[in-house]
XYZ file of C-alpha atoms in Angstrom:
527
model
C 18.042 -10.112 70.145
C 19.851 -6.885 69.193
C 17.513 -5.267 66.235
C 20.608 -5.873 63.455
C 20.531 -9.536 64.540
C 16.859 -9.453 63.937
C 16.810 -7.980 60.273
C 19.774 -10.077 59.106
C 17.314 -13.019 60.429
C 14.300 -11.256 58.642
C 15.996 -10.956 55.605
C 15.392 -13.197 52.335
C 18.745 -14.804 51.141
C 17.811 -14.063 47.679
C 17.552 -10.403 47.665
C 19.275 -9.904 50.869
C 16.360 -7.408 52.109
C 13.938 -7.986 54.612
C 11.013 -10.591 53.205
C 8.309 -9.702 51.459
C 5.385 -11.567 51.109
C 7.384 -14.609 52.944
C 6.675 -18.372 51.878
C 8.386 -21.807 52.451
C 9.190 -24.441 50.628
C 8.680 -28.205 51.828
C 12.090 -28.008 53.326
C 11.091 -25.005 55.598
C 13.772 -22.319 53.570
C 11.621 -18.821 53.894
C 11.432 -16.272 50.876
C 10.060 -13.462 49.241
C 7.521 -14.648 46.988
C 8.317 -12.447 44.097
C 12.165 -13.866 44.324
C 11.316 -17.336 44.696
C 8.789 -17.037 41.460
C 11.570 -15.768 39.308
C 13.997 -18.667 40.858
C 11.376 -21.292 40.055
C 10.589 -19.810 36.679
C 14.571 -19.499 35.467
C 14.810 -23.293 36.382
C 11.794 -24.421 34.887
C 13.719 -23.852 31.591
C 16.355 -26.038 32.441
C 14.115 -28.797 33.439
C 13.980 -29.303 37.049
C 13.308 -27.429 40.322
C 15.240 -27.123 43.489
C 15.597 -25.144 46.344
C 18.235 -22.303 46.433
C 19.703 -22.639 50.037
C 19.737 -26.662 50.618
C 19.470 -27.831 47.101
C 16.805 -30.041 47.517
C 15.256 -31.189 44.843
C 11.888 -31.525 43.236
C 10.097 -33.513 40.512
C 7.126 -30.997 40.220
C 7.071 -27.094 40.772
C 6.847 -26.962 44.540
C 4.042 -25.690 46.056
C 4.376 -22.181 47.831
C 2.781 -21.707 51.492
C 2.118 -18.385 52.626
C 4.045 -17.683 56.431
C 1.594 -15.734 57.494
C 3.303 -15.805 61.530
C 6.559 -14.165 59.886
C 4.779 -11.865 57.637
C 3.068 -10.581 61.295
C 6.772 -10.092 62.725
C 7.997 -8.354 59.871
C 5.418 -5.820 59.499
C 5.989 -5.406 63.517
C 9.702 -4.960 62.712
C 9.196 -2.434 60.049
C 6.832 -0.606 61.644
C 9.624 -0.263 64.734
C 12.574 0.229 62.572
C 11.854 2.816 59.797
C 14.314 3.874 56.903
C 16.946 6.060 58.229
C 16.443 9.639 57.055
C 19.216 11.393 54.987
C 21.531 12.561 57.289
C 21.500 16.409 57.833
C 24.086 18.281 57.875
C 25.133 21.147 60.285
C 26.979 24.104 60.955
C 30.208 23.624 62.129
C 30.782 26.192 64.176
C 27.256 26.672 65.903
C 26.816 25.125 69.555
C 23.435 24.085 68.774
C 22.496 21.853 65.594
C 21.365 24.923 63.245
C 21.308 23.579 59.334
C 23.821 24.785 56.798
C 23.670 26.470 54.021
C 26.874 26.510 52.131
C 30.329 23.680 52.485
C 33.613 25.200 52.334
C 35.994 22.814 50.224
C 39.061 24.799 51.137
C 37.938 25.500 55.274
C 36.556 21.629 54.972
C 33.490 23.110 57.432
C 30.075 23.599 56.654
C 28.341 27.313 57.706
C 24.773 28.710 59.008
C 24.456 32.330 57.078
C 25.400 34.196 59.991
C 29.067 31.996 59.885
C 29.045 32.860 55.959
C 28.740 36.067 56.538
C 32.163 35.875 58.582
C 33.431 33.501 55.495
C 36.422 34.827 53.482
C 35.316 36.140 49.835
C 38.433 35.042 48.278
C 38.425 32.476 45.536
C 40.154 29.784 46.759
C 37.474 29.230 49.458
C 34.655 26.989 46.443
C 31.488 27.188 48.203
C 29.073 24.175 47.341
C 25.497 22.852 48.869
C 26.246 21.449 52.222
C 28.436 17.996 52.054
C 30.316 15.853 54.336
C 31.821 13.826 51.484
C 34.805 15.840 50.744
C 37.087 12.642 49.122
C 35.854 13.351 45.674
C 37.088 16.586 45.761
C 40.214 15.900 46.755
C 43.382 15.058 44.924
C 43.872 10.986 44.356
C 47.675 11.139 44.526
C 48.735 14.020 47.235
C 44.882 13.660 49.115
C 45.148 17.441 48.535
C 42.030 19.911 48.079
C 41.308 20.272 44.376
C 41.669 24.108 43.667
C 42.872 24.789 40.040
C 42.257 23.690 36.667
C 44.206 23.253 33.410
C 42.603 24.534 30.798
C 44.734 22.930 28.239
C 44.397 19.908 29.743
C 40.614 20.460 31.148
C 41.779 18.976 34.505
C 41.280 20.267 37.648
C 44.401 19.671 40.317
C 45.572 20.591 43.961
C 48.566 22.363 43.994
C 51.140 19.742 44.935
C 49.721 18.561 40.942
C 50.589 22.087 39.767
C 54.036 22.617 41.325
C 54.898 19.104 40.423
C 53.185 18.611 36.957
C 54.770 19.022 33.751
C 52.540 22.351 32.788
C 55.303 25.071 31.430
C 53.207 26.969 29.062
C 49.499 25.822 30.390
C 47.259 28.218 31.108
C 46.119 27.291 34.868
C 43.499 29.201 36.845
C 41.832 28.831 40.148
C 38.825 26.255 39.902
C 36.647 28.657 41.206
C 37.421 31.306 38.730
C 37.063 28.774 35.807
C 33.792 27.343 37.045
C 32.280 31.212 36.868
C 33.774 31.893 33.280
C 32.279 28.840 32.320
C 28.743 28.913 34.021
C 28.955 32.959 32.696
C 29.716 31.156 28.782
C 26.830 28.352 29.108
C 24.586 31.156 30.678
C 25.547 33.220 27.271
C 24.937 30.305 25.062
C 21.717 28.980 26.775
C 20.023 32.562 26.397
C 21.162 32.947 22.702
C 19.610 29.011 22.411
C 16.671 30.622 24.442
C 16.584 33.690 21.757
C 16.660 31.210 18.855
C 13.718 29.315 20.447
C 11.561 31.656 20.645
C 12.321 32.458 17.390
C 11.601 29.059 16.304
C 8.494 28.879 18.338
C 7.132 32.619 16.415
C 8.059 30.928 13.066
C 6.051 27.702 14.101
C 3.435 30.134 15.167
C 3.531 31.944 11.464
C 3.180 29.185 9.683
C 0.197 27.526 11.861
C -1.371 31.025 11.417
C -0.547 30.540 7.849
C -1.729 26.689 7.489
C -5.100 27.936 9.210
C -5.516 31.042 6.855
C -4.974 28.619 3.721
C -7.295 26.100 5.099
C -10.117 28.830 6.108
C -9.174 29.923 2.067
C -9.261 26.320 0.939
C -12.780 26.012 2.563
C -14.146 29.176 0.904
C -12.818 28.363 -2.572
C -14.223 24.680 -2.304
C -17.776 26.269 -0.683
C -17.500 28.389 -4.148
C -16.693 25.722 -6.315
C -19.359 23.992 -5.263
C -22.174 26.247 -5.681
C -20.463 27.131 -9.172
C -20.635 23.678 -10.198
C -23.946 23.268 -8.781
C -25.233 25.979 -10.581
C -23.358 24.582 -13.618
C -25.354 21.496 -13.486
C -29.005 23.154 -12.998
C -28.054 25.479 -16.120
C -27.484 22.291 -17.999
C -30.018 20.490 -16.749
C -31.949 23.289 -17.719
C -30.649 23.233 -20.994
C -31.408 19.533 -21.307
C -34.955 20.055 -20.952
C -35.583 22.689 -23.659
C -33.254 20.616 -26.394
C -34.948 17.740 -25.591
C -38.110 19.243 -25.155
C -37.611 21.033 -28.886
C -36.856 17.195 -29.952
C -40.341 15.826 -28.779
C -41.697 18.935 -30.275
C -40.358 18.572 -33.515
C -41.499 14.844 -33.271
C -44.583 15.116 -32.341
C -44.972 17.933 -34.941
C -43.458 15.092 -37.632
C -45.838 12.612 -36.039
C -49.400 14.664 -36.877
C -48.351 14.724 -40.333
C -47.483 11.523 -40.945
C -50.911 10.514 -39.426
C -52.518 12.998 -41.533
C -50.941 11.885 -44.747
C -51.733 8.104 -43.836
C -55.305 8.917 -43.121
C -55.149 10.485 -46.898
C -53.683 7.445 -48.600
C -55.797 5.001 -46.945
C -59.086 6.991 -48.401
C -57.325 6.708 -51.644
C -56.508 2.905 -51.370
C -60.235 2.379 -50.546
C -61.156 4.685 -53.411
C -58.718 2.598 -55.561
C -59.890 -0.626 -54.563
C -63.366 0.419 -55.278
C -62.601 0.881 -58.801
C -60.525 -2.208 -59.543
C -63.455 -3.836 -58.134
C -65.426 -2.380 -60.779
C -62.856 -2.813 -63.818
C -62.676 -6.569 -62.865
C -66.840 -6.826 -62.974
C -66.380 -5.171 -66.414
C -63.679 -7.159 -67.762
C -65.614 -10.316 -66.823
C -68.201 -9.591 -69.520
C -68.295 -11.491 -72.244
C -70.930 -10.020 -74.401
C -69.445 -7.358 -76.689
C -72.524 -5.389 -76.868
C -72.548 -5.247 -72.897
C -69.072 -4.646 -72.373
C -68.641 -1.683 -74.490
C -72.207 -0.342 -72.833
C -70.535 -0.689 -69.417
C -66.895 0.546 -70.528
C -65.704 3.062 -67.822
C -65.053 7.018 -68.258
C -61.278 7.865 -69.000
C -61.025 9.775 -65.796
C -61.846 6.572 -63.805
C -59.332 4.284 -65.808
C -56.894 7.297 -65.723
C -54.729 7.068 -62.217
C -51.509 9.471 -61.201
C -49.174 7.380 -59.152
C -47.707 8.278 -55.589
C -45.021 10.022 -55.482
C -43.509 8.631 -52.478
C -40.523 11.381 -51.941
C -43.225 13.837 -51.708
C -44.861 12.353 -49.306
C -41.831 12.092 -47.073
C -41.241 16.050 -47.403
C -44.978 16.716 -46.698
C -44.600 14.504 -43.051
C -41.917 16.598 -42.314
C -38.974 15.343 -40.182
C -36.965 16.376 -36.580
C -34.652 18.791 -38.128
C -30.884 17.436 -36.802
C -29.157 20.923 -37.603
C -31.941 23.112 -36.564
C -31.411 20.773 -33.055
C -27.515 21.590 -33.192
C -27.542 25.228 -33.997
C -29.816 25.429 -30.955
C -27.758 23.485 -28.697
C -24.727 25.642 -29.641
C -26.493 28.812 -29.535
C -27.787 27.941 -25.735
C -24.209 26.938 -24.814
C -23.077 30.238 -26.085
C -25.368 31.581 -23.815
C -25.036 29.663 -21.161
C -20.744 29.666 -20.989
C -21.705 33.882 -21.144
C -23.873 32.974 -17.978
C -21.599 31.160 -16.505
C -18.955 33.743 -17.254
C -20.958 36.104 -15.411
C -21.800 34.059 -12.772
C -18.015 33.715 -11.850
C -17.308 37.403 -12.436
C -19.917 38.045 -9.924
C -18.716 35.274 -7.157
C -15.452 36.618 -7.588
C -16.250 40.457 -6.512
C -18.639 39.056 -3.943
C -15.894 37.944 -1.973
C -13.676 40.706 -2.950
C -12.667 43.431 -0.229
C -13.626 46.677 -1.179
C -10.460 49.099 -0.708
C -11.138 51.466 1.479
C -10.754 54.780 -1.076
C -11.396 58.315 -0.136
C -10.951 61.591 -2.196
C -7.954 63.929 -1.617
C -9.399 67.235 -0.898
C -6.235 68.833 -1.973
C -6.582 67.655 -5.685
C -10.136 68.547 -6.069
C -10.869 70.942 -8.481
C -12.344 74.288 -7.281
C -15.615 73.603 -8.403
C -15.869 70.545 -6.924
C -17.714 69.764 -3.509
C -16.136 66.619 -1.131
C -18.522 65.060 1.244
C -17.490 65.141 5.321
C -16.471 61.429 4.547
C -14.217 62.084 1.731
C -16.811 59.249 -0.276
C -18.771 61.628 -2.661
C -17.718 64.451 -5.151
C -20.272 66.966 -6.656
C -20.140 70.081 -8.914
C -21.254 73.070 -8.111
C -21.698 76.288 -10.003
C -19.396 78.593 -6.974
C -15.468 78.667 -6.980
C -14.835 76.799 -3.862
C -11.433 79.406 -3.470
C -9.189 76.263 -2.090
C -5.700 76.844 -0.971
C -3.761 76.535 -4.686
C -1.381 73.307 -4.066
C 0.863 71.575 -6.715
C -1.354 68.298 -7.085
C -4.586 70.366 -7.279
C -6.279 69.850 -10.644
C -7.536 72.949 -13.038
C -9.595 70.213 -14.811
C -13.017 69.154 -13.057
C -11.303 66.287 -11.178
C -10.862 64.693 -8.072
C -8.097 61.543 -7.215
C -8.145 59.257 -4.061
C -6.082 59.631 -1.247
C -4.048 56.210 -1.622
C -2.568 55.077 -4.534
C -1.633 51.393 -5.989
C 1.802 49.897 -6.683
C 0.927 46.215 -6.448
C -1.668 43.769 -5.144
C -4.998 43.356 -6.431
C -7.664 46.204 -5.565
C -11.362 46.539 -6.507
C -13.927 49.149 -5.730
C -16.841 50.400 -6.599
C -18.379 53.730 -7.514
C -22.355 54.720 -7.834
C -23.466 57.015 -11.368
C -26.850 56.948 -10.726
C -27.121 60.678 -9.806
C -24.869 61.790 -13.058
C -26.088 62.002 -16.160
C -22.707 62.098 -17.386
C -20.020 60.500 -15.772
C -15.825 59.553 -16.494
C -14.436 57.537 -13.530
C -11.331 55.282 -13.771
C -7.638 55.293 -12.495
C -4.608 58.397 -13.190
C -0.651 57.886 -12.705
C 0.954 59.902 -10.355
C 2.277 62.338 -13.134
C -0.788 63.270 -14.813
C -0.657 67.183 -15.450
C -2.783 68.409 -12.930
C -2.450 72.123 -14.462
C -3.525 71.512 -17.828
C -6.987 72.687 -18.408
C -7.150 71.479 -21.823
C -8.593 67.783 -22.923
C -5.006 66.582 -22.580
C -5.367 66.676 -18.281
C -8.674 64.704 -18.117
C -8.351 60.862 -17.166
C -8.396 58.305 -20.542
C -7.193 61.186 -22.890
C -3.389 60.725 -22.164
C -0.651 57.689 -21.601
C -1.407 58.490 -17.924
C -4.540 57.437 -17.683
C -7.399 54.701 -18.437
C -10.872 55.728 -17.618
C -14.638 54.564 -18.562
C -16.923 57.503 -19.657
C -20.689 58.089 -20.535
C -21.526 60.915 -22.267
C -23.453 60.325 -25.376
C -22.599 56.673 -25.218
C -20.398 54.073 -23.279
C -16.811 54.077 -24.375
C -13.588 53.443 -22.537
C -10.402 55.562 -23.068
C -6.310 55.879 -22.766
C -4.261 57.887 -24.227
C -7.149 59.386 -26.223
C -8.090 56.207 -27.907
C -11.477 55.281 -28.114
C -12.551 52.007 -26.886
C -16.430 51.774 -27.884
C -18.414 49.711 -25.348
C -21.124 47.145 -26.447
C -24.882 49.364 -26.580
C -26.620 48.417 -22.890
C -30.136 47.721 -22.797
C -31.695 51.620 -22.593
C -34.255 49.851 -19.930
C -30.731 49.055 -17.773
C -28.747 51.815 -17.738
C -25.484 51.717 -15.716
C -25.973 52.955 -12.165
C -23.105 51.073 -10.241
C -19.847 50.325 -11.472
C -17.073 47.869 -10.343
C -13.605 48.372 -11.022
C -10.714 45.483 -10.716
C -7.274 46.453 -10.270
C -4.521 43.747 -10.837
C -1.267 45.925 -10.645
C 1.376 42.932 -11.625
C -1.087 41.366 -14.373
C -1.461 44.964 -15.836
C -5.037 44.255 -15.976
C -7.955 47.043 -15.732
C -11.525 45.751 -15.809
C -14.836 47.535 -15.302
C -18.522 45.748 -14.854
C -22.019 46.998 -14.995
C -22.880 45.707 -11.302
C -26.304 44.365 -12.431
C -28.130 41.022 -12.395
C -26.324 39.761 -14.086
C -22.945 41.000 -13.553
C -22.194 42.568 -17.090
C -18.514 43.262 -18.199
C -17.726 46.112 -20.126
C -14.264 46.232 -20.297
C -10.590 45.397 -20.088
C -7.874 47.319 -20.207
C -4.239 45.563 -20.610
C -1.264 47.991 -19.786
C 2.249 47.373 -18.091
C 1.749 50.103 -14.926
C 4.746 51.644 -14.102
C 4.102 54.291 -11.717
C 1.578 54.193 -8.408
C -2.101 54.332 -9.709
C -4.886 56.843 -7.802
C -8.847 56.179 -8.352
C -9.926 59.124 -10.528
C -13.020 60.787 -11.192
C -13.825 63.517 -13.836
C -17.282 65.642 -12.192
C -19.810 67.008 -14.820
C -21.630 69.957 -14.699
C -24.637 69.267 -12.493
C -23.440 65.817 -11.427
C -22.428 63.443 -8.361
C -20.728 60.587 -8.270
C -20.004 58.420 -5.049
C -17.580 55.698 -3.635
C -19.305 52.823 -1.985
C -18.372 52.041 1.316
């Protein structure tokens, strides 16, 4: 039996390929068991069962028997007749079968590249992956080669369609030509898509960086929260304890006196009881002679009675408003604590700005460090190069200045004796030797100063600065710059954080850190 006779014999009538998984019914038909499942379900929901070749039919779902002879013969077959391979395709003009690379529409032959190399360039001849199947390329009506396209129309043609169509005025092109403009416009408009991906994609990327920066800043401001609140509740719990512990004092206190006062009554009761004891003995007489012989003293029948309100003010009592001016005073103290407490968190996790001095504003009698962080005085002209931003006043400016943002820094006075630090506008004179160029004595400048006392200065107001404790003295200061909130704050950096002041200005002009040296004096940035 020829081998197409044999797989039209092998082949389920069902699905019309060759079986698989072959079983029979009781009337011998063979199929695939997957088909014959999905027969036997679709009729079991219109209520009876038959088979699909001979039509018998069946009261119950039929049993299905495995055939396993002709599942033996079909895996034979397969095994001897494999799916046909794609069919290659080859160059036309080669003796031996060599592959091709490129199909011709307009030659109708297929080429090798050493043919193509031969091929003519021009654009008529549309070269396409290697085909056979030409008829879809090829005009429906004339069964001409399709070689131009209207782009009015956006339909491609042979030429009979071109010399024959209606097309006055259409612009027509050869196919080839059009398909190059067109791959050359979606080549355009994919890498301008491509351009505005990858600009999508850094966006995306800026805002995850930005989501993960908020969330790392979310953390750290819930982490300081915390410990704020945590510290909030020990102070009050502290707090709790000494009010409450003033309370039982008092009480107690009360308490003693009361017991005292009760002892002192009861004696008198006895004393009391004693002596209407007596009376009554006396009174019982009834001999006139002995009666008057037995009549008490005055002093015993005389009796002061208890005063009752005095006895109340000797216990004492639990003083309610010496309890609330206490409470009030310790919650003075302990919102200044708390104050304090957040002052100091916040500058804790404050950058320092990186300042250094400006060599070419320092005075000539002042001395820079190497690192630009420390200024000193000495008693030697220093002979610097005279510039225009070089002070004649004992001062010194940073090399950056601020024009927005939020800055701190701070500056060690331990090794001055004197000391005026602060910040300076760009135009402050820096030739005036007189009290009018120093920082805090013009509209230029805001500054914090110890000389005989602390004080804070602008525009040669004085801004006195609660007395520290002589046992503290300021050695480190901390200065907060908030450019847009025109605020300018300074702190004694002790424990704890003391404030000291605030100025509030609008700031027009880019601010420099400014220091004013005394005679015999350093003062440093630290790092």
């Amino acid at each position: 039996m020829a081998s197409a006779d044999l797989g039209a014999e092998l082949s389920c009538s069902i699905c019309l390929t060759t079986y698989t998984d072959p079983v029979s019914l009781r009337c011998g038909h063979i199929f695939c068991r997957d088909c014959i499942v999905m027969v036997l379900d679709t009729q079991k929901e219109a209520g009876g069962y038959s088979c699909p070749e001979c039509r018998a039919e069946y009261q119950e779902r039929p049993a299905l028997e495995k055939n396993r002879k002709l599942s033996n013969i079909v895996e034979r077959f397969l095994c001897s007749h494999p799916e046909p391979e794609e069919t290659q395709i080859f160059c036309t003009y080669c003796d031996s079968p060599v592959p091709a690379t490129k199909t011709c529409l307009q030659c109708d032959s297929s080429f090798c590249d050493k043919h193509l190399s031969k091929h003519s360039k021009s654009a008529e001849h549309v070269l396409t992956e290697p085909t056979v199947s030409f008829e879809s390329r090829k005009c429906s009506v004339h069964k001409e080669m399709v070689k131009y396209y209207c782009c009015e129309d956006s339909a491609a043609m042979c030429t009979s369609c071109w010399m024959d169509g209606d097309l006055q005025g259409h612009h027509v092109e050869l196919l080839n030509v059009v398909f190059k403009k067109k791959k050359e416009t979606l080549r355009s408009v994919t890498e301008t898509l491509k351009s505005e991906r990858e600009e999508m994609e850094r966006r995306v990327q800026r805002l995850q960086d930005h989501r993960r920066k908020e969330k790392e800043k979310a953390a750290g401001v819930t982490e300081r929260v915390t410990d704020l609140f945590r510290d909030i509740r020990e102070k009050l719990d502290t707090l709790e304890r000494g009010v409450l512990g003033e309370i039982s004092r008092q009480e107690e206190q009360m308490s003693r006196s009361v017991s005292d006062l009760i002892t002192q009554l009861e004696t008198q009761k006895d004393e009391l009881s004693r002596k209407i004891s007596s009376m009554e003995e006396i009174y019982n007489i009834s001999d006139p002679l002995n009666f008057l012989k037995k009549e008490p003293d005055s002093d015993v029948i005389s009796h002061k009675s208890c005063d009752v309100t005095s006895d109340v003010r000797l216990a004492g009592c639990v003083y309610e408003g010496t309890i609330s001016q206490m409470l009030h005073r310790r919650l003075l103290h302990l919102s200044d604590n708390l104050m304090d407490l957040q002052t100091k968190r916040q500058l804790s996790v404050m950058e320092k700005a990186d300042i250094l001095l400006d060599i070419k504003t320092a005075n000539n009698y002042i001395i820079v460090s190497l690192d630009c962080r420390s200024a000193s005085y000495t008693d030697v002209n220093q002979k610097k190069l005279d510039r225009p931003e070089r002070f004649l006043s004992q001062q010194v400016l940073s090399s950056c200045s601020f024009s927005s943002g939020r800055h701190y820094w701070e500056v060690d006075v331990s090794k001055a004796e004197k000391w005026l630090i602060g910040v300076a506008g760009h135009s402050i004179g820096r030739k005036v030797k007189s009290k009018e160029g120093v920082i805090g004595f013009n509209d230029k400048s805001w500054s914090l100063c110890c000389i005989d006392n602390l004080a804070a200065r602008h525009n040669n107001i004085h801004y006195k600065v609660e007395e520290i404790d002589p046992g503290s003295p300021v050695q480190t200061v901390g200065i907060y710059l908030d450019y847009e909130a025109g605020h300018l704050s300074f702190y004694q950096l002790c424990d704890p954080i003391r404030h000291l002041h605030t100025f509030s200005a609008t700031f027009t002009e880019p601010l420099y850190a400014a220091f004013y040296v005394h005679n015999k004096c350093c003062i440093k940035i630290i790092k």
